[in-house]
PDB file of C-alpha atoms in Angstrom:
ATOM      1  CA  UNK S 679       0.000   0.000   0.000  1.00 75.00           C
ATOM      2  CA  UNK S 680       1.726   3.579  -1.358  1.00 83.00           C
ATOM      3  CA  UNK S 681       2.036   6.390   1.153  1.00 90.00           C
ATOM      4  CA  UNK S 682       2.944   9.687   1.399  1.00 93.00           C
ATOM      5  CA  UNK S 683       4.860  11.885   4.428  1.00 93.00           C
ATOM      6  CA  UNK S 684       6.194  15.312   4.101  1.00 93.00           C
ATOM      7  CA  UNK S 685       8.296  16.918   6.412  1.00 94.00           C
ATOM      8  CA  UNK S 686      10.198  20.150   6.382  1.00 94.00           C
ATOM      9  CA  UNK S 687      13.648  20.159   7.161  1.00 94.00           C
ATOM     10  CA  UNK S 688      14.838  24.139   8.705  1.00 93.00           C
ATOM     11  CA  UNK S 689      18.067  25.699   6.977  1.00 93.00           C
ATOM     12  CA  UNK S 690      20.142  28.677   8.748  1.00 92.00           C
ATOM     13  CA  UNK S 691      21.097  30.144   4.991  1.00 91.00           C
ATOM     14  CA  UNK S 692      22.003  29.247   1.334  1.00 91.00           C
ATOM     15  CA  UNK S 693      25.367  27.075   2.137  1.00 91.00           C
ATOM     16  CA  UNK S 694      23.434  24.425   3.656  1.00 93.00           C
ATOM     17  CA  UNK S 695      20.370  24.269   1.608  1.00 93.00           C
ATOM     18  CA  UNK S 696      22.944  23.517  -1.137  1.00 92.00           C
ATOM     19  CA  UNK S 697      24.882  21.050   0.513  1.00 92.00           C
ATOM     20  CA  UNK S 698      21.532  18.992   2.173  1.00 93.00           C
ATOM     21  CA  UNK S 699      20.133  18.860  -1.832  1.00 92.00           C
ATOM     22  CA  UNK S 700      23.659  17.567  -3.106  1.00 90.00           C
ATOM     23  CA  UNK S 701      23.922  14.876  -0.303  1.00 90.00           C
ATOM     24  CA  UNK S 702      19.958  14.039  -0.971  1.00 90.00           C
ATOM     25  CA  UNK S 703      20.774  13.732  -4.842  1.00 89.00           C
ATOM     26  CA  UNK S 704      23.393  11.113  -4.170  1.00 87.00           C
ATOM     27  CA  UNK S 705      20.828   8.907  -2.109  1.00 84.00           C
ATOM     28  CA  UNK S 706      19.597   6.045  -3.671  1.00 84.00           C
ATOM     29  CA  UNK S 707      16.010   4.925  -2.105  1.00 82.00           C
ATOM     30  CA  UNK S 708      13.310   2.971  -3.709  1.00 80.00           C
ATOM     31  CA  UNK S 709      10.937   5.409  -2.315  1.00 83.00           C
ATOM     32  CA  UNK S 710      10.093   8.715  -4.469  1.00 90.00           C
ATOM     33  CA  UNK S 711      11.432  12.395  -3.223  1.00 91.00           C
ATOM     34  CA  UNK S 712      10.568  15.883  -4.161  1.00 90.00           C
ATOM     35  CA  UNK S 713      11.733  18.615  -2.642  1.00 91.00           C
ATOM     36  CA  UNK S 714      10.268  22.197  -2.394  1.00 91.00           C
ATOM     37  CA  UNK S 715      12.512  24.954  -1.177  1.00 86.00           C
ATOM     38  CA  UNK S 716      11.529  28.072   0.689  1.00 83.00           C
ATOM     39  CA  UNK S 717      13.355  31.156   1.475  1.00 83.00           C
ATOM     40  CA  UNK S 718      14.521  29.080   5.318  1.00 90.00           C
ATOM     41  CA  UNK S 719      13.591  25.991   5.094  1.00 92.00           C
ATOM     42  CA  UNK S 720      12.601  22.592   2.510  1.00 93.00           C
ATOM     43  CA  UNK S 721       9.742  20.450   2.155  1.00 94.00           C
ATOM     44  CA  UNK S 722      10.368  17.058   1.735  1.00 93.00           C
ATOM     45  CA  UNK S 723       7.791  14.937   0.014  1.00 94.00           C
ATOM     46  CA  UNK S 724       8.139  11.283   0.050  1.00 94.00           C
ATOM     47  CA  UNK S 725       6.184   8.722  -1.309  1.00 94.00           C
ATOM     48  CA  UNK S 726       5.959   4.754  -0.928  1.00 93.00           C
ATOM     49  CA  UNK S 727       5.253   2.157   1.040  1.00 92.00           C
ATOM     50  CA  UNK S 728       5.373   2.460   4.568  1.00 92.00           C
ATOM     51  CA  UNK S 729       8.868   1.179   4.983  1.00 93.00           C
ATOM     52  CA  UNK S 730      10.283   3.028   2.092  1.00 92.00           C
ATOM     53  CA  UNK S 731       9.004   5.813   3.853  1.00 92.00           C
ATOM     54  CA  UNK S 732      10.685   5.270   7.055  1.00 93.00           C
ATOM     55  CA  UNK S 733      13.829   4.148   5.834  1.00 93.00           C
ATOM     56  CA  UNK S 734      13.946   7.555   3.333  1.00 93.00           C
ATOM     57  CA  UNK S 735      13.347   9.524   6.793  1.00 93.00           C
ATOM     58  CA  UNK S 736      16.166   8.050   8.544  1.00 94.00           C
ATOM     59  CA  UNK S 737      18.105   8.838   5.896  1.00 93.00           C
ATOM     60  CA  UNK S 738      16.970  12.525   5.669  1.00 93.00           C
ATOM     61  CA  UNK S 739      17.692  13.189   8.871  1.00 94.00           C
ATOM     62  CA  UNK S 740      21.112  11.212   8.682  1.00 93.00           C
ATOM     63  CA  UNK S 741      21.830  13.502   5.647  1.00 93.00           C
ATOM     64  CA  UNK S 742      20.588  16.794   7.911  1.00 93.00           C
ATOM     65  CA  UNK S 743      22.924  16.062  10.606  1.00 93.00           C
ATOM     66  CA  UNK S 744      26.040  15.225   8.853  1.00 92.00           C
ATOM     67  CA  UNK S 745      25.701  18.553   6.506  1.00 94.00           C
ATOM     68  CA  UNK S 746      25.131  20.879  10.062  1.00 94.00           C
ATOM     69  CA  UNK S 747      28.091  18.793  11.231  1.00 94.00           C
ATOM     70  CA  UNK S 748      30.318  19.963   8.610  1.00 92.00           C
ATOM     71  CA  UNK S 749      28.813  23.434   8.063  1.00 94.00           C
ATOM     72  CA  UNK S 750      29.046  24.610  11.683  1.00 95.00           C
ATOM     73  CA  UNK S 751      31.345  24.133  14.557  1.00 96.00           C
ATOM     74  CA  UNK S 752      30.590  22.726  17.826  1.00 95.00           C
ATOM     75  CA  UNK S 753      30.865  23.606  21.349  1.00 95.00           C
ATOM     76  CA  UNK S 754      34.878  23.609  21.085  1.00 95.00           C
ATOM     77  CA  UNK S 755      34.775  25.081  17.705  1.00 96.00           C
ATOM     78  CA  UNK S 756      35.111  21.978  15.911  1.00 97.00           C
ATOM     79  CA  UNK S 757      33.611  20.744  12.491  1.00 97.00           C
ATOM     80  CA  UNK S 758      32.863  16.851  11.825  1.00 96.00           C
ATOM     81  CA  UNK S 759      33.671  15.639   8.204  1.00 93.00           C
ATOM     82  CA  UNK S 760      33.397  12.083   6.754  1.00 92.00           C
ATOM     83  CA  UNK S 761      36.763  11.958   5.213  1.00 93.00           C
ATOM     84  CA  UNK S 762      35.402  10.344   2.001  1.00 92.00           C
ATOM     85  CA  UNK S 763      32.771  13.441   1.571  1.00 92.00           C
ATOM     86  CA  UNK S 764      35.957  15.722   1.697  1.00 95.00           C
ATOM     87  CA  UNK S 765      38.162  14.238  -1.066  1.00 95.00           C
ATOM     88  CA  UNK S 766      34.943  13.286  -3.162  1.00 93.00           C
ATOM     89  CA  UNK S 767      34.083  16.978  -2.998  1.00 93.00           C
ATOM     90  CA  UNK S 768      37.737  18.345  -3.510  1.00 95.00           C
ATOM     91  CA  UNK S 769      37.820  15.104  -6.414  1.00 95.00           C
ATOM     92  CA  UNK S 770      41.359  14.228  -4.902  1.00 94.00           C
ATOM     93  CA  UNK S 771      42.899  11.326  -3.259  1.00 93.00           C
ATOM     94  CA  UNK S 772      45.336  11.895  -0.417  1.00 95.00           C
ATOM     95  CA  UNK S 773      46.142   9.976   2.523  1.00 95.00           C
ATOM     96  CA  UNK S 774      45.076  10.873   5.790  1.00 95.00           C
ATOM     97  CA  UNK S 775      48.551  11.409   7.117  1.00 95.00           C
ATOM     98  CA  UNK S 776      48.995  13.679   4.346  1.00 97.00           C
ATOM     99  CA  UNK S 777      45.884  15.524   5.473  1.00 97.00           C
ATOM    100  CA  UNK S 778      46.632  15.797   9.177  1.00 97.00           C
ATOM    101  CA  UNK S 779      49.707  16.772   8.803  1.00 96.00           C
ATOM    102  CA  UNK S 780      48.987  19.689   6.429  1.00 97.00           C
ATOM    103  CA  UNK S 781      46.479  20.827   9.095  1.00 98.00           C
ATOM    104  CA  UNK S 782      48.561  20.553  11.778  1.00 96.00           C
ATOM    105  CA  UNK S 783      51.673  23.141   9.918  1.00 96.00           C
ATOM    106  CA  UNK S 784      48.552  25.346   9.280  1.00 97.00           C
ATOM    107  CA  UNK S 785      48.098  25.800  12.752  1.00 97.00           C
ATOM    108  CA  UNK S 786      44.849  23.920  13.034  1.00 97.00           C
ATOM    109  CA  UNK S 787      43.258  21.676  15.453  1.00 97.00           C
ATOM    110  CA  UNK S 788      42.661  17.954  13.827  1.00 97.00           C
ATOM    111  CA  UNK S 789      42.351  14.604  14.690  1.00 96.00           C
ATOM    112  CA  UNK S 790      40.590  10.993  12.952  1.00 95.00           C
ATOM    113  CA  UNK S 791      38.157   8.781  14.352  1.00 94.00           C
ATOM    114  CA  UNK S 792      37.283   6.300  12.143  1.00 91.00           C
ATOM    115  CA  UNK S 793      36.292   7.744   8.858  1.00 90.00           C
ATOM    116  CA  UNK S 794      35.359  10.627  10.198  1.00 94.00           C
ATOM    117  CA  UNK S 795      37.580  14.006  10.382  1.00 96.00           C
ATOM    118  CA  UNK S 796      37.486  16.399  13.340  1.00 97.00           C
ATOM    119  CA  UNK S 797      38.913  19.364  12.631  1.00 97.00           C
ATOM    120  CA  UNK S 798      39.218  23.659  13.259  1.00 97.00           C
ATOM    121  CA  UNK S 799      39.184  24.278   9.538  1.00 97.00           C
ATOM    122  CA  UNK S 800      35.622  25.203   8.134  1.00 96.00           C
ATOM    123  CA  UNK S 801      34.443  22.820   5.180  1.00 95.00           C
ATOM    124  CA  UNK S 802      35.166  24.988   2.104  1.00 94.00           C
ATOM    125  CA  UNK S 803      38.786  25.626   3.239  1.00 97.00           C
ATOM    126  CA  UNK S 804      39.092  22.087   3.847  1.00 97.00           C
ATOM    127  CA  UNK S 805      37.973  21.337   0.305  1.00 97.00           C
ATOM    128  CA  UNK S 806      40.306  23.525  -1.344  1.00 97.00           C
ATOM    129  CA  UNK S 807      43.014  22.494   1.319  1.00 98.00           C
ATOM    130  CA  UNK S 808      42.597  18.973   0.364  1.00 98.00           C
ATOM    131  CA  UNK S 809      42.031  20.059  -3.256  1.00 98.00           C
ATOM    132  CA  UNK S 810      45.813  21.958  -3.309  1.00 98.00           C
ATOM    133  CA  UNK S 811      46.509  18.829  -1.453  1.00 98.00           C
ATOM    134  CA  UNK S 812      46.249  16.131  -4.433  1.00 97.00           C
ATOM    135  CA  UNK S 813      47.774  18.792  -6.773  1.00 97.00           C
ATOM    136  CA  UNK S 814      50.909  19.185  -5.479  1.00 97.00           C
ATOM    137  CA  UNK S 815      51.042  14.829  -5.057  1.00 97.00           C
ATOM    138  CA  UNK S 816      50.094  14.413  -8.607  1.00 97.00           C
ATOM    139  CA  UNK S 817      53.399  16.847  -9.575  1.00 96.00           C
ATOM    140  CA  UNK S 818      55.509  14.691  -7.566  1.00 96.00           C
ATOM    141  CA  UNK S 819      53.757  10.848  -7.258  1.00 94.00           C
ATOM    142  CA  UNK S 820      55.916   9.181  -9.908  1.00 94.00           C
ATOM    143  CA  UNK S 821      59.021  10.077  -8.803  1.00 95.00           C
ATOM    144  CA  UNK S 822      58.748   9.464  -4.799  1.00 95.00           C
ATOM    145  CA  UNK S 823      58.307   7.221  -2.217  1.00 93.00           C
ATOM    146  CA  UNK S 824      55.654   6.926   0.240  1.00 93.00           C
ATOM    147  CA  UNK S 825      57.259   8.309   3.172  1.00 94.00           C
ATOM    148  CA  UNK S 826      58.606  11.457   1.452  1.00 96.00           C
ATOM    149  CA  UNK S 827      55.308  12.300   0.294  1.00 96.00           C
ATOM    150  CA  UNK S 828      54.277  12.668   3.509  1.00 96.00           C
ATOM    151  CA  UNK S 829      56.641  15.360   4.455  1.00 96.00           C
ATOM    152  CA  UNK S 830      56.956  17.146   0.851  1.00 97.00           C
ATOM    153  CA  UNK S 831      53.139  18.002   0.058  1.00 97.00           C
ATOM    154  CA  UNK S 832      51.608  18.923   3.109  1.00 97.00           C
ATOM    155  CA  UNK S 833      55.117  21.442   2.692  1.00 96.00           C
ATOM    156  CA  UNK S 834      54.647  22.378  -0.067  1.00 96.00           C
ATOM    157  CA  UNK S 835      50.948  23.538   0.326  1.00 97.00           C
ATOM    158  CA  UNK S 836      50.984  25.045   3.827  1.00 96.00           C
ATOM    159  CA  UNK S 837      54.388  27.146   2.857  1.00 95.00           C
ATOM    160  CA  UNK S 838      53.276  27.301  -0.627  1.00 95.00           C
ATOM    161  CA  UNK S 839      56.626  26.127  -2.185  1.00 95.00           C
ATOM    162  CA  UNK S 840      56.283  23.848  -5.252  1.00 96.00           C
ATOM    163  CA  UNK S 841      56.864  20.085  -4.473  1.00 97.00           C
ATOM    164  CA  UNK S 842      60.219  20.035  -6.482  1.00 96.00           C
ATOM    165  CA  UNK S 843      61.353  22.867  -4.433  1.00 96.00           C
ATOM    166  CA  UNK S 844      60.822  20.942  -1.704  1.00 96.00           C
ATOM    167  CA  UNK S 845      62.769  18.028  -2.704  1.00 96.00           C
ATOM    168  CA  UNK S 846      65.436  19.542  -3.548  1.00 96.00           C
ATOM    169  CA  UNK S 847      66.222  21.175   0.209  1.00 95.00           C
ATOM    170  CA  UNK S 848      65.740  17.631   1.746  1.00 96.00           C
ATOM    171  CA  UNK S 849      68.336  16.597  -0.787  1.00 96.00           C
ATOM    172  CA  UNK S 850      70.731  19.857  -0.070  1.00 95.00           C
ATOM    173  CA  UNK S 851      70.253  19.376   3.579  1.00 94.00           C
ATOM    174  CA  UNK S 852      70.817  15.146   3.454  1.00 95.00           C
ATOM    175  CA  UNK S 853      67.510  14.400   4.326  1.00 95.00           C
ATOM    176  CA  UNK S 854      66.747  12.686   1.185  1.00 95.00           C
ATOM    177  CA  UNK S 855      68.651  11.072  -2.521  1.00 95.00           C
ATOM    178  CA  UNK S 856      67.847   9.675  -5.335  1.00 95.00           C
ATOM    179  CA  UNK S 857      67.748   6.102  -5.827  1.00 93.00           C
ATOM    180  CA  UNK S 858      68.826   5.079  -9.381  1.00 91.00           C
ATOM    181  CA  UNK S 859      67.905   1.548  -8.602  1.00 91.00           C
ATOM    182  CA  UNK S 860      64.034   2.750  -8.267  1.00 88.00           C
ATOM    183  CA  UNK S 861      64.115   5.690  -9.962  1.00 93.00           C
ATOM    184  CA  UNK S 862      62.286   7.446  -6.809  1.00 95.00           C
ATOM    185  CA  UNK S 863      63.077  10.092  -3.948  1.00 96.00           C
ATOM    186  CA  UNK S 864      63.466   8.643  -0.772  1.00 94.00           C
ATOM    187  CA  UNK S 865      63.978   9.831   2.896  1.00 95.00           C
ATOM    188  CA  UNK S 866      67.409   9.264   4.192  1.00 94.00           C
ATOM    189  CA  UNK S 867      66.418   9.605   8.170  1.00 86.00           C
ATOM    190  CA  UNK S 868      62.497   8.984   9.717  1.00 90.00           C
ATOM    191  CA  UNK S 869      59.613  11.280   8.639  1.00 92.00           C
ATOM    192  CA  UNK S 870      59.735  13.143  12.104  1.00 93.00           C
ATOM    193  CA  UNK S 871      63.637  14.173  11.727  1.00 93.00           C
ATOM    194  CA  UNK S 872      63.249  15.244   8.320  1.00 94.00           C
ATOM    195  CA  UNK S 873      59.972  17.102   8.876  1.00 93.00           C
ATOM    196  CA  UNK S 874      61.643  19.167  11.913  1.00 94.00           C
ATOM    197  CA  UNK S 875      65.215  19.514  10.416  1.00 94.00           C
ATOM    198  CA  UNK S 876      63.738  21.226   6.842  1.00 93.00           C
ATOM    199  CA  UNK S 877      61.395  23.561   9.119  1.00 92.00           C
ATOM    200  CA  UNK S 878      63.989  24.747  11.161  1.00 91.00           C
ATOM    201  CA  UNK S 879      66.009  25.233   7.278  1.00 88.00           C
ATOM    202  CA  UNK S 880      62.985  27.197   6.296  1.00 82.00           C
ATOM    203  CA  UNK S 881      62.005  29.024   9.049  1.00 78.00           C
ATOM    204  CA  UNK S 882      66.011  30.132   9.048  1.00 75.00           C
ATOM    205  CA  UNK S 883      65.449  30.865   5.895  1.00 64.00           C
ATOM    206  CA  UNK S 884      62.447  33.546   6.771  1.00 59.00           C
ATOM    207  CA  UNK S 885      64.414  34.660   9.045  1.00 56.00           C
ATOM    208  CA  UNK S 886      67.208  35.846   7.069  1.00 56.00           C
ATOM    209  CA  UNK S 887      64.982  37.843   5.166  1.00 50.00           C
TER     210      UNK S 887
END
């Protein structure tokens, strides 16, 4: 036996009325949606059976909380991101080592739980973080190993120095060589020394000028 339900979901502006219909767009639900949108707020039609109907609500209001999650901070100023929804949006792949670490030089407050990123940084600078991110890996991916990625892009992007650049003052300082044998970059000492040994280089470096 069909049914119908319509509920309206409240929106505090544009940003997340944009972000709840892109994250409802991706569902896939037997039962049938349509959306109206008002000046502060949506109305949600759905129609089905009973169960199509309650599963579709469960997932509305999954979708509602995870887009006020990422759109505005909680009590300690944090947002909550799914870490898939941030490099599907940015359309990059990066590690999440990669990603912390880049936040952390930035000065921000970050951390993973599960799949899910808790971080300072509000969503669209995340994006385009993340975004800069998988640019500067895909300059530099063929020709490195793991490990140095780790400490040349999230470099590169937070001091904005291009990835080669970067390479080439782990190699000045001995941090790094090149490894005819694999035709890669690789780290001569642990991720740690090299990260702290080039930042004290570069922050020398800003000092001198």
């Amino acid at each position: 036996m069909r049914a119908k339900r319509v509920i309206t979901i409240h929106v505090r502006d544009e940003g997340e009325k944009e972000e709840f219909m892109k994250e409802l767009q991706r569902l896939r639900l037997p039962a049938f949606i349509y959306v109206h949108g008002k000046l502060d707020s949506l109305k949600v039609n759905v129609q089905g059976t009973k169960d199509e109907i309650r599963e579709a609500l469960t997932k509305i209001r999954e979708i509602q909380n995870r887009v006020r999650a990422k759109l505005y901070p909680d009590r300690r100023g944090m947002y909550h991101y799914s870490v898939d929804d941030l490099l599907r949006e940015a359309g990059a792949s990066i590690s999440t080592p990669i990603l912390l670490r880049a936040l952390e030089l930035l000065g921000e407050r970050a951390e993973v739980r599960g799949s899910e990123l808790i971080t300072s940084m509000p969503w669209k600078e995340a994006v385009e973080l993340v975004s800069r991110l998988g640019e500067a890996l895909s300059e530099i991916a063929l020709q490195t190993t793991k490990q140095i990625r780790e400490v040349v892009v999230p470099l590169s992007v937070a001091f904005d120095i291009p990835p080669e650049d970067v390479i080439d003052a782990l190699v000045d300082l001995g941090l790094a060589e090149w490894k005819e044998d694999k035709f890669k970059y690789e780290l001569v000492k642990n991720k740690e020394q090299a990260l702290e040994e080039l930042l004290k280089a570069l922050k020398g470096d800003d000092n001198e000028d």
